[in-house]
JSON list of C-alpha atoms in Angstrom, two decimals:
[
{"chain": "A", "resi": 265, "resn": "UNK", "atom": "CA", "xyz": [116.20, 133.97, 66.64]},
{"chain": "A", "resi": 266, "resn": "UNK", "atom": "CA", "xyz": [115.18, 130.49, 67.85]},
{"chain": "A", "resi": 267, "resn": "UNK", "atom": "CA", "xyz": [115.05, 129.61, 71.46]},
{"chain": "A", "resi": 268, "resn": "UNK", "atom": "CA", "xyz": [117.37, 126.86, 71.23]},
{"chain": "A", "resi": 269, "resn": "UNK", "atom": "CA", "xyz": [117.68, 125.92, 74.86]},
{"chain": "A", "resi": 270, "resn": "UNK", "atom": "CA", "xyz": [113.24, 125.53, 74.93]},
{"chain": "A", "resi": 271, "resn": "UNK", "atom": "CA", "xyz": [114.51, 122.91, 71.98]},
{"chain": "A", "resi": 272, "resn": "UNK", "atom": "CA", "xyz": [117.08, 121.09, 73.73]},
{"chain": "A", "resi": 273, "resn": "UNK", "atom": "CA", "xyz": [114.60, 121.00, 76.63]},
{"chain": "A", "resi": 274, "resn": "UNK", "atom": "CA", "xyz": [111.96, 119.31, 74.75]},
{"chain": "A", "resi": 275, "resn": "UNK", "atom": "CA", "xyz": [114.19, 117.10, 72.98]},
{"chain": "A", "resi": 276, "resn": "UNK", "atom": "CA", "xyz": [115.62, 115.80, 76.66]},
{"chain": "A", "resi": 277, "resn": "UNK", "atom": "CA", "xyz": [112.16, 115.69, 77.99]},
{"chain": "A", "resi": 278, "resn": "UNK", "atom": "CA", "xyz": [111.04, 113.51, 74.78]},
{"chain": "A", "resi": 279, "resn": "UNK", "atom": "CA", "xyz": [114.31, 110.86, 74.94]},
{"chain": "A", "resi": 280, "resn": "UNK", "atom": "CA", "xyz": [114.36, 111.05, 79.44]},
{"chain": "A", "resi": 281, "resn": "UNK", "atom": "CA", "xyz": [111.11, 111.87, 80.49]},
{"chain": "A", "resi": 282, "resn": "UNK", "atom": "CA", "xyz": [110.22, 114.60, 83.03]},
{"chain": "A", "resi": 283, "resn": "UNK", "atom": "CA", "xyz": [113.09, 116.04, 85.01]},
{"chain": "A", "resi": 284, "resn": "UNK", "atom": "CA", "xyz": [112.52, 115.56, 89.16]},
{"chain": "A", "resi": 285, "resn": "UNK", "atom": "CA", "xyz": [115.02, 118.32, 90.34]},
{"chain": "A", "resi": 286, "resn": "UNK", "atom": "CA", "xyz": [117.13, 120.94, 88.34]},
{"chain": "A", "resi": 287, "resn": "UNK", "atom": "CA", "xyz": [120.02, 123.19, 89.31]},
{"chain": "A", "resi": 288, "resn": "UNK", "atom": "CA", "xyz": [121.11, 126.63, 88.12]},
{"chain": "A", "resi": 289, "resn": "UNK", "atom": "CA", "xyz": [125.23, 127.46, 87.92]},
{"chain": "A", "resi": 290, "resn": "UNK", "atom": "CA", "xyz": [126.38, 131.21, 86.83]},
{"chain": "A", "resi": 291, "resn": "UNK", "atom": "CA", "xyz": [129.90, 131.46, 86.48]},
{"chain": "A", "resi": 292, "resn": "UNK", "atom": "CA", "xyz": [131.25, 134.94, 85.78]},
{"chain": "A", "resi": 293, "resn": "UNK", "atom": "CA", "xyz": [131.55, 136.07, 82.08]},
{"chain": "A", "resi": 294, "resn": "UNK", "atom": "CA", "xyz": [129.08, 133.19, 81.25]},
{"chain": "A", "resi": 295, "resn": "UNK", "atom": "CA", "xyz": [125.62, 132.28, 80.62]},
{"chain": "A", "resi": 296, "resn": "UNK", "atom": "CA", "xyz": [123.52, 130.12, 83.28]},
{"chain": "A", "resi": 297, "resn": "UNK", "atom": "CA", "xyz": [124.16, 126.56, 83.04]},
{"chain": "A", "resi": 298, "resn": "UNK", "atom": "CA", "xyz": [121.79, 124.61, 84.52]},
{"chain": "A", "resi": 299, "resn": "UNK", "atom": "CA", "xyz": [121.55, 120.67, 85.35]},
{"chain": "A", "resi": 300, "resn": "UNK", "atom": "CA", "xyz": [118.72, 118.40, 85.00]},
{"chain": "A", "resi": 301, "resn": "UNK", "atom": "CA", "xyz": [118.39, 115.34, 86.80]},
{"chain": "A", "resi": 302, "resn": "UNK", "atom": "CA", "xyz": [116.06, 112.62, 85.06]},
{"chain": "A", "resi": 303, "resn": "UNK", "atom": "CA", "xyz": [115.42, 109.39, 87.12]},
{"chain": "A", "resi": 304, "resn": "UNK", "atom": "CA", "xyz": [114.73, 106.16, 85.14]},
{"chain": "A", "resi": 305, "resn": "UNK", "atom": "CA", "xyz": [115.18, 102.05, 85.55]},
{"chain": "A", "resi": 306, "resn": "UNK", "atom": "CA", "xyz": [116.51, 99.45, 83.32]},
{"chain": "A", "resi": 307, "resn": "UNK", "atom": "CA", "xyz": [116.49, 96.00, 83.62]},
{"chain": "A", "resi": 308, "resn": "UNK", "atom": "CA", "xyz": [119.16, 96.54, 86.10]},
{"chain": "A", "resi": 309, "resn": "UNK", "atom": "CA", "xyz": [117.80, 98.70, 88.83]},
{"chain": "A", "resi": 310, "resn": "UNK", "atom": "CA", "xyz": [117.62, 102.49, 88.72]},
{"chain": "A", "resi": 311, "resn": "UNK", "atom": "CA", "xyz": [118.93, 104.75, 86.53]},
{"chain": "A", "resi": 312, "resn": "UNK", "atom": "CA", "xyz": [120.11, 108.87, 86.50]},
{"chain": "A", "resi": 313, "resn": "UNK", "atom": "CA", "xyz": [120.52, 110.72, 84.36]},
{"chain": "A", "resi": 314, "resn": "UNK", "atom": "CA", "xyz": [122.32, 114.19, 84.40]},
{"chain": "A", "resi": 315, "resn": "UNK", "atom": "CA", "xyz": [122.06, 116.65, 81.31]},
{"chain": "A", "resi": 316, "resn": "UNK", "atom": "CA", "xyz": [123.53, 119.96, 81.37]},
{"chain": "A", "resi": 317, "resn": "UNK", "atom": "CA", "xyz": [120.91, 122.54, 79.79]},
{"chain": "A", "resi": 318, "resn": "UNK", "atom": "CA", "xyz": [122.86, 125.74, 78.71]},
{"chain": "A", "resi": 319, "resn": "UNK", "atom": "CA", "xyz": [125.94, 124.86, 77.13]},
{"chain": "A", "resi": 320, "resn": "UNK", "atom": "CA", "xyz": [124.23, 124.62, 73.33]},
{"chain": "A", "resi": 321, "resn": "UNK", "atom": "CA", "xyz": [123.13, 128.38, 73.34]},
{"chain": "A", "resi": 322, "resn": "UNK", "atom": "CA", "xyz": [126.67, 129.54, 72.10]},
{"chain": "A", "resi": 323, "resn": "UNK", "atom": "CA", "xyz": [128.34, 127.68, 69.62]},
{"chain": "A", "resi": 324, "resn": "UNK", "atom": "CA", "xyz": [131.83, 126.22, 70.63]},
{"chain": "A", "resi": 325, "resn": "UNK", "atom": "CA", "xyz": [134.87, 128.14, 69.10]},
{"chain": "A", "resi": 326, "resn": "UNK", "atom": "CA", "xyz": [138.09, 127.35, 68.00]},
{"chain": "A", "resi": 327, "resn": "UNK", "atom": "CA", "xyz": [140.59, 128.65, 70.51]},
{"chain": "A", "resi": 328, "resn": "UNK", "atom": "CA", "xyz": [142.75, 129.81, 67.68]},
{"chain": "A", "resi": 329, "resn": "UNK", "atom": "CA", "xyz": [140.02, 131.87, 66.27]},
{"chain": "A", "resi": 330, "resn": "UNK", "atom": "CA", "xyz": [140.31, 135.88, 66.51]},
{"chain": "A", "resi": 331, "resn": "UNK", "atom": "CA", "xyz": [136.87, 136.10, 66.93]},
{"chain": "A", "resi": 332, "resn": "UNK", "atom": "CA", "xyz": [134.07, 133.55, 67.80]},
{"chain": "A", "resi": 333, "resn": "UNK", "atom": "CA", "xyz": [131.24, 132.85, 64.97]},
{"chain": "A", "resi": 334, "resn": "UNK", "atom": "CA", "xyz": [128.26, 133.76, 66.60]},
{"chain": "A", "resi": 335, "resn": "UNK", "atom": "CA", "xyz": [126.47, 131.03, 64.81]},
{"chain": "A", "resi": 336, "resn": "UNK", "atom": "CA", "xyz": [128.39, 128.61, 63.20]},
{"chain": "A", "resi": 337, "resn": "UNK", "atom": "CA", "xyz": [130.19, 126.32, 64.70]},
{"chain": "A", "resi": 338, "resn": "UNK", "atom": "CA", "xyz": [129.80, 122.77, 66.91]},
{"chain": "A", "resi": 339, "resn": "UNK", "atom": "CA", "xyz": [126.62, 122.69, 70.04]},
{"chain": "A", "resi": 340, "resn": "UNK", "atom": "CA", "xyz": [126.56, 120.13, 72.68]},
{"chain": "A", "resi": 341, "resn": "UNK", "atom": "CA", "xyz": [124.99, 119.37, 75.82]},
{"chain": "A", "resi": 342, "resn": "UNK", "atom": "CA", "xyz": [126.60, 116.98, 78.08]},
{"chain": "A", "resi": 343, "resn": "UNK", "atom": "CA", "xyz": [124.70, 113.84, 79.54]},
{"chain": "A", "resi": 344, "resn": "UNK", "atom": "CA", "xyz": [125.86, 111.70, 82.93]},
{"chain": "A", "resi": 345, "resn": "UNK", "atom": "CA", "xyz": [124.04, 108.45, 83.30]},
{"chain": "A", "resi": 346, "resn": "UNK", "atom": "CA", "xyz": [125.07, 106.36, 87.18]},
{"chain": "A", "resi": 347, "resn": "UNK", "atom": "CA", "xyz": [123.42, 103.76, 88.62]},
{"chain": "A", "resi": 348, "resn": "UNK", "atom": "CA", "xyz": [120.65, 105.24, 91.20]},
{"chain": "A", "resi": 349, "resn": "UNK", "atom": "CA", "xyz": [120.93, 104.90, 95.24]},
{"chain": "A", "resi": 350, "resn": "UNK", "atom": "CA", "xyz": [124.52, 103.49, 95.62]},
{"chain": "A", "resi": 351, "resn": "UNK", "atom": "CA", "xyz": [126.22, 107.17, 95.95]},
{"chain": "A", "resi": 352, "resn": "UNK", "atom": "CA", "xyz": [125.67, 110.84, 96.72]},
{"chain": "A", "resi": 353, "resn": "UNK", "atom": "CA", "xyz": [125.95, 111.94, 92.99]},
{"chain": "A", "resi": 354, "resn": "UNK", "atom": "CA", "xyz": [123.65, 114.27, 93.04]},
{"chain": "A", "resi": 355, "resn": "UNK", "atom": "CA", "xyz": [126.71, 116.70, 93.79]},
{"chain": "A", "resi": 356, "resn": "UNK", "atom": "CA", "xyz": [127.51, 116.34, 90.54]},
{"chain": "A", "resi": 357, "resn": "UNK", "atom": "CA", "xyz": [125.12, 118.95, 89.75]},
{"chain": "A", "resi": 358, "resn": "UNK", "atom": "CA", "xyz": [128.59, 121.33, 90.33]},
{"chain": "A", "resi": 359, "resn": "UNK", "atom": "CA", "xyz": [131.07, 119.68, 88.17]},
{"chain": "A", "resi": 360, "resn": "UNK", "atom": "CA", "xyz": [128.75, 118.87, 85.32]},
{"chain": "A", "resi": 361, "resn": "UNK", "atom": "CA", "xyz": [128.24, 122.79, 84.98]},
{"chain": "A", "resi": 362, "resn": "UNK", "atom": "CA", "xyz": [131.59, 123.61, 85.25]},
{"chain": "A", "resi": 363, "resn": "UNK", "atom": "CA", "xyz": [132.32, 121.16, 82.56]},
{"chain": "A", "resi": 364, "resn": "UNK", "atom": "CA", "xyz": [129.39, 122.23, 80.25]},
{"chain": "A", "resi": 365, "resn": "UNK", "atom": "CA", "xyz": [131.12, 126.03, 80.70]},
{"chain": "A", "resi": 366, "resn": "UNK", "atom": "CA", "xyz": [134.11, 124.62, 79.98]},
{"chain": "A", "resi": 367, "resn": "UNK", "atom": "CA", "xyz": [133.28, 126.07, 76.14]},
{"chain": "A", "resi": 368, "resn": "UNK", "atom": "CA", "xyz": [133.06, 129.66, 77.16]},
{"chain": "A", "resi": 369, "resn": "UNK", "atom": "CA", "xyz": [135.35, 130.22, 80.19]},
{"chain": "A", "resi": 370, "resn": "UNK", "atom": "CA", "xyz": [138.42, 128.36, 78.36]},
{"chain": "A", "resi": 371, "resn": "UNK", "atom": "CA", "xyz": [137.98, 128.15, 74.71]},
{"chain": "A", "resi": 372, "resn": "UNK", "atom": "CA", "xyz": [137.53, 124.60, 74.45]},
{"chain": "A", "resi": 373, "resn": "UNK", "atom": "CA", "xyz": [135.97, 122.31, 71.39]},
{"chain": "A", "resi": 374, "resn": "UNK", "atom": "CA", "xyz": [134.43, 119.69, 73.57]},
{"chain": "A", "resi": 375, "resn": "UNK", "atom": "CA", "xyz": [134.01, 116.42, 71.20]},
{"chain": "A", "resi": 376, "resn": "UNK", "atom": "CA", "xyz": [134.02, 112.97, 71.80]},
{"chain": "A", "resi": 377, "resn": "UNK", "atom": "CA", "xyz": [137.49, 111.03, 72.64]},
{"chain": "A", "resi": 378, "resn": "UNK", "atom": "CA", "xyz": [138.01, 114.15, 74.65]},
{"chain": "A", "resi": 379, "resn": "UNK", "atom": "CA", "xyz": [139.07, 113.91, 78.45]},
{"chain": "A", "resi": 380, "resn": "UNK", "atom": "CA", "xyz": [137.46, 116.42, 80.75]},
{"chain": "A", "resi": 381, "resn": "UNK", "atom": "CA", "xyz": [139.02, 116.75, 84.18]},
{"chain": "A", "resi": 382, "resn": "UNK", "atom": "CA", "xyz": [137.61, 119.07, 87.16]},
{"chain": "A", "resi": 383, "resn": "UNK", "atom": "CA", "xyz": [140.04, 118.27, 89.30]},
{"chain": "A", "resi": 384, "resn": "UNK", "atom": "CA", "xyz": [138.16, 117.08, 92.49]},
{"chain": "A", "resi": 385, "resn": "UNK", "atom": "CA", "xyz": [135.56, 114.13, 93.05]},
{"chain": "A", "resi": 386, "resn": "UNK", "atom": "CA", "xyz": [133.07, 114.11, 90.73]},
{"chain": "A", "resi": 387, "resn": "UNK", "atom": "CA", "xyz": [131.00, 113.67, 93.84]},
{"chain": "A", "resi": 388, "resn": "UNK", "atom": "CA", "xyz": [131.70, 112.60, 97.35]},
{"chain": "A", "resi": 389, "resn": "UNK", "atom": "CA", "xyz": [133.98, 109.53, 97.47]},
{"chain": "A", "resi": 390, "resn": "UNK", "atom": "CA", "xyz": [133.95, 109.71, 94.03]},
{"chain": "A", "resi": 391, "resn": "UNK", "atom": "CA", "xyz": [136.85, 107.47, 92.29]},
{"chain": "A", "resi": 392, "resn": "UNK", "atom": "CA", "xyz": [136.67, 110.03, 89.53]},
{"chain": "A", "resi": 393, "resn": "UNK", "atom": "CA", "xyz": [138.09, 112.87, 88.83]},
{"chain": "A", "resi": 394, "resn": "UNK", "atom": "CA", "xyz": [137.45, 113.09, 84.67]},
{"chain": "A", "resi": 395, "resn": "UNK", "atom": "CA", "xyz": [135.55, 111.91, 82.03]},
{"chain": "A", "resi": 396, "resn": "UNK", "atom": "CA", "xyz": [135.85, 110.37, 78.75]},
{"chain": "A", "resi": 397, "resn": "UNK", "atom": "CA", "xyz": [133.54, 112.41, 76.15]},
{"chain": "A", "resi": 398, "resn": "UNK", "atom": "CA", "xyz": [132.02, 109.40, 74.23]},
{"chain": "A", "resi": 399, "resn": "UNK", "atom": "CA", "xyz": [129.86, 109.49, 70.64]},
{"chain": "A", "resi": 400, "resn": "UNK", "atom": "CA", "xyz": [126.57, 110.88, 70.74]},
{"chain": "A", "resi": 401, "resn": "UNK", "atom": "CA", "xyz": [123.24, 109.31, 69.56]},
{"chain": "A", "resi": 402, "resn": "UNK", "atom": "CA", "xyz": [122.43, 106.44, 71.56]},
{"chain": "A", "resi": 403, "resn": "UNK", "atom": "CA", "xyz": [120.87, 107.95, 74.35]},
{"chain": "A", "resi": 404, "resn": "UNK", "atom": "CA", "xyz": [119.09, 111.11, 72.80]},
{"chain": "A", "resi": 405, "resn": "UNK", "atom": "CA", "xyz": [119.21, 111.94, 69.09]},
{"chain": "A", "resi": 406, "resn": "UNK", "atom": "CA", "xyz": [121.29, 115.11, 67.63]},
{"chain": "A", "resi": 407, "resn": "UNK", "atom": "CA", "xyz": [118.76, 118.08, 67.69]},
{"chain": "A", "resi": 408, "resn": "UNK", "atom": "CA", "xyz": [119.03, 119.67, 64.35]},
{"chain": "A", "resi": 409, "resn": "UNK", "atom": "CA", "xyz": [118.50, 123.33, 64.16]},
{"chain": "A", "resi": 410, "resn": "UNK", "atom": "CA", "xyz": [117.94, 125.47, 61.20]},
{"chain": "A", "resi": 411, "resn": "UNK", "atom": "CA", "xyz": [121.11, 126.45, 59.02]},
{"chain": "A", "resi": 412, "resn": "UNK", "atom": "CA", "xyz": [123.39, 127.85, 58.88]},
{"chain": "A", "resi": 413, "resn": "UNK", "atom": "CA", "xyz": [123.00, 126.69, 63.09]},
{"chain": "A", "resi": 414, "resn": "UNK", "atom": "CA", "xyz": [125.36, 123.18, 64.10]},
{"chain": "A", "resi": 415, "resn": "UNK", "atom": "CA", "xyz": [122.81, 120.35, 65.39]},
{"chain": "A", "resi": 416, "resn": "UNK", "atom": "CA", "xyz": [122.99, 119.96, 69.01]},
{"chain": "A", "resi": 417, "resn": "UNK", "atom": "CA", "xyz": [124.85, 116.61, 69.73]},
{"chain": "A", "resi": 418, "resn": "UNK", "atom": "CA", "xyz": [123.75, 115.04, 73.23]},
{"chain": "A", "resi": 419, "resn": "UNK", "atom": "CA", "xyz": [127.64, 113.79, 74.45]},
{"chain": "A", "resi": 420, "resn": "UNK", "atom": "CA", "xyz": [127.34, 111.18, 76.91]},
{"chain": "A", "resi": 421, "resn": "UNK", "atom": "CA", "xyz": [130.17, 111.52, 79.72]},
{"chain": "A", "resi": 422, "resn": "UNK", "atom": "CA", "xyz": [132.05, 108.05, 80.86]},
{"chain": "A", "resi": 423, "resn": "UNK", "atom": "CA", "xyz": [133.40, 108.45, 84.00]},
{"chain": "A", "resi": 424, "resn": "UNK", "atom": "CA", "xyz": [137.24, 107.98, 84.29]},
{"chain": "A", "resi": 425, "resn": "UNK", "atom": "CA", "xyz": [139.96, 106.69, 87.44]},
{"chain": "A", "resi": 426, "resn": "UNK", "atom": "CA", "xyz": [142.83, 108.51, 87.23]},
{"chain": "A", "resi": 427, "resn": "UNK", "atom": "CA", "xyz": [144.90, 105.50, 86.42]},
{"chain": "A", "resi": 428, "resn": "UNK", "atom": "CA", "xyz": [142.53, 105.17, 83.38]},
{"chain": "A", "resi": 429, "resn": "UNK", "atom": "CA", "xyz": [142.65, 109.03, 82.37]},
{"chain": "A", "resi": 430, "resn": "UNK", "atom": "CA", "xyz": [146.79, 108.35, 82.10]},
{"chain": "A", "resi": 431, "resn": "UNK", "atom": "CA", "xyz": [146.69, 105.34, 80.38]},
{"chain": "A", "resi": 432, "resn": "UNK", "atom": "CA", "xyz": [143.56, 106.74, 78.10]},
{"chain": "A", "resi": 433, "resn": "UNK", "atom": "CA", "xyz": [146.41, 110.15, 77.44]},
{"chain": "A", "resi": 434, "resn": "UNK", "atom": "CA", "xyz": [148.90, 106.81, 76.03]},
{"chain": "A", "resi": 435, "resn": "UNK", "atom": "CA", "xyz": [146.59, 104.54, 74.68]},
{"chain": "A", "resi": 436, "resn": "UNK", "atom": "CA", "xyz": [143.80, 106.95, 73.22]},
{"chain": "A", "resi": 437, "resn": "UNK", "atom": "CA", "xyz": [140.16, 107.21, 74.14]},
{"chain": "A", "resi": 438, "resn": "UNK", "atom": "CA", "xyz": [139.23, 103.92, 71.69]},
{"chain": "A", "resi": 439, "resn": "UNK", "atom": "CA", "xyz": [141.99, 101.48, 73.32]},
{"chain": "A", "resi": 440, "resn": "UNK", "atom": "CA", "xyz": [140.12, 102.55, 76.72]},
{"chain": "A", "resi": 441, "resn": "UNK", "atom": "CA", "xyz": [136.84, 101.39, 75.53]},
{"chain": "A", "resi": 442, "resn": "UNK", "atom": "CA", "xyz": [137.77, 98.17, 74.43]},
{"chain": "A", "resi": 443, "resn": "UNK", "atom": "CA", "xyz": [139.67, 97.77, 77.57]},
{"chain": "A", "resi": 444, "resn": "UNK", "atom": "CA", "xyz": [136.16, 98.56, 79.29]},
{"chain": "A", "resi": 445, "resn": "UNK", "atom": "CA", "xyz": [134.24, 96.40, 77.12]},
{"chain": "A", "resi": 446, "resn": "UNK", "atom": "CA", "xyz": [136.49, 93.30, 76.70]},
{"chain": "A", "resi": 447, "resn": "UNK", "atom": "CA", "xyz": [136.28, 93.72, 80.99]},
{"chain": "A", "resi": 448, "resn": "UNK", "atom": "CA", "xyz": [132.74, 93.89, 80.98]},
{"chain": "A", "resi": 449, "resn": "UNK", "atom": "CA", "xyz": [133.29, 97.68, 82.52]},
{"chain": "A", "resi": 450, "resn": "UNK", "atom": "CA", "xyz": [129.57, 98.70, 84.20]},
{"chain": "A", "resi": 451, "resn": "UNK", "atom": "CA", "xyz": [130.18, 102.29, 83.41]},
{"chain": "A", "resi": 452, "resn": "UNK", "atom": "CA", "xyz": [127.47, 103.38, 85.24]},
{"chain": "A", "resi": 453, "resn": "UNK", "atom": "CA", "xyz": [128.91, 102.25, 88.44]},
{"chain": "A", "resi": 454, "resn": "UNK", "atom": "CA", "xyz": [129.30, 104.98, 90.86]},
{"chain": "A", "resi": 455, "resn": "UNK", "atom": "CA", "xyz": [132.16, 102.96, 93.12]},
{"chain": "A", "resi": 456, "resn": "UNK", "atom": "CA", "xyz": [133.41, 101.12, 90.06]},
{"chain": "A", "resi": 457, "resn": "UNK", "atom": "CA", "xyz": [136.99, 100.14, 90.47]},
{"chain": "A", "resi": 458, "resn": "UNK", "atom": "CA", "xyz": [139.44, 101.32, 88.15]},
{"chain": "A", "resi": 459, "resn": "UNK", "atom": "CA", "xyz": [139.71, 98.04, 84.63]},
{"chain": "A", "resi": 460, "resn": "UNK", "atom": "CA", "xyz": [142.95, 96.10, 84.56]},
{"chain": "A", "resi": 461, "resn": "UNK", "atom": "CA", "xyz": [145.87, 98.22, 82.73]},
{"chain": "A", "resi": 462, "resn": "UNK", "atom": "CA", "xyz": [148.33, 96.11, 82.23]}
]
């Protein structure tokens, strides 16, 4: 059987560049999730990144299902980019697993437009409490794996206020985009205030 997670790995290292720290999380009745943190600049300042490494080695199942496919079915690892140095969001590390376990622990589909919520600060002082699962392939390319295996889509995670989680539950997850981009939203604000809803 093919090591996917050595895959995903490389595939991460080959679109981030070397991880500098990386976290383990083992919730019961589910396989180790861990984090990687990958530090970068743009022509803004610096960059992290956050990718969840773990969460592609079982397929995702429809909750419906009697039983879970073993192999078919949608793979995804979860990627967090902030803006370095203005916050402690390296205690993200937490929520990021519990999100990327989110698959195996509740039955979930996780797929972009979705809203993911953990309840609590994504990290200290965080203004966030959810994110907006947005469309993969900017950032890293979809890993494909050999059939009858899903490709492993790298979903990048948009933070979320709370007001904009409610309005995003109205409006839908595209309506909340534009509203971000017609505002000139910096997503990868840290302290970011919530965009105009009205």
């Amino acid at each position: 059987m093919v090591d996917v997670l050595a895959l995903v790995e490389a595939r991460l290292r080959t679109a981030l560049g070397d991880p500098d720290a990386r976290a383990a999380v083992t919730f019961l009745g589910t396989d180790r999730v861990e984090v990687l943190r990958f530090p970068g600049d743009n022509q803004d300042g610096p960059v992290v990144r956050y990718a969840t490494l773990g969460m592609s080695a079982q397929p995702m199942s429809d909750p419906t299902a009697m039983l879970a496919d073993p192999v078919a079915g949608p793979r995804a690892e979860l990627v967090l980019s902030v803006r370095g140095g203005l916050a402690d969001t390296d205690k993200v590390l937490r929520p990021l697993a519990v999100l990327a376990a989110s698959p195996q622990v509740e039955g979930v589909v996780v797929a972009p437009g979705a809203s993911l919520d953990v309840g609590e600060p994504l990290w200290p002082g965080a203004p966030f409490t959810s994110v907006l699962v947005a469309e993969p392939g900017g950032l890293v390319e979809d890993l494909e794996l050999d059939a009858p295996l899903d490709p492993v889509r790298f979903l990048p995670l948009l933070p979320m206020t709370p007001n904009e989680a409610a309005w995003k539950r109205v409006h839908g997850a595209q309506a909340l985009q534009e509203r971000w981009l017609t505002n000139g939203t910096d997503l990868r604000d840290p302290s970011r205030r919530s965009v105009p809803l009205d």
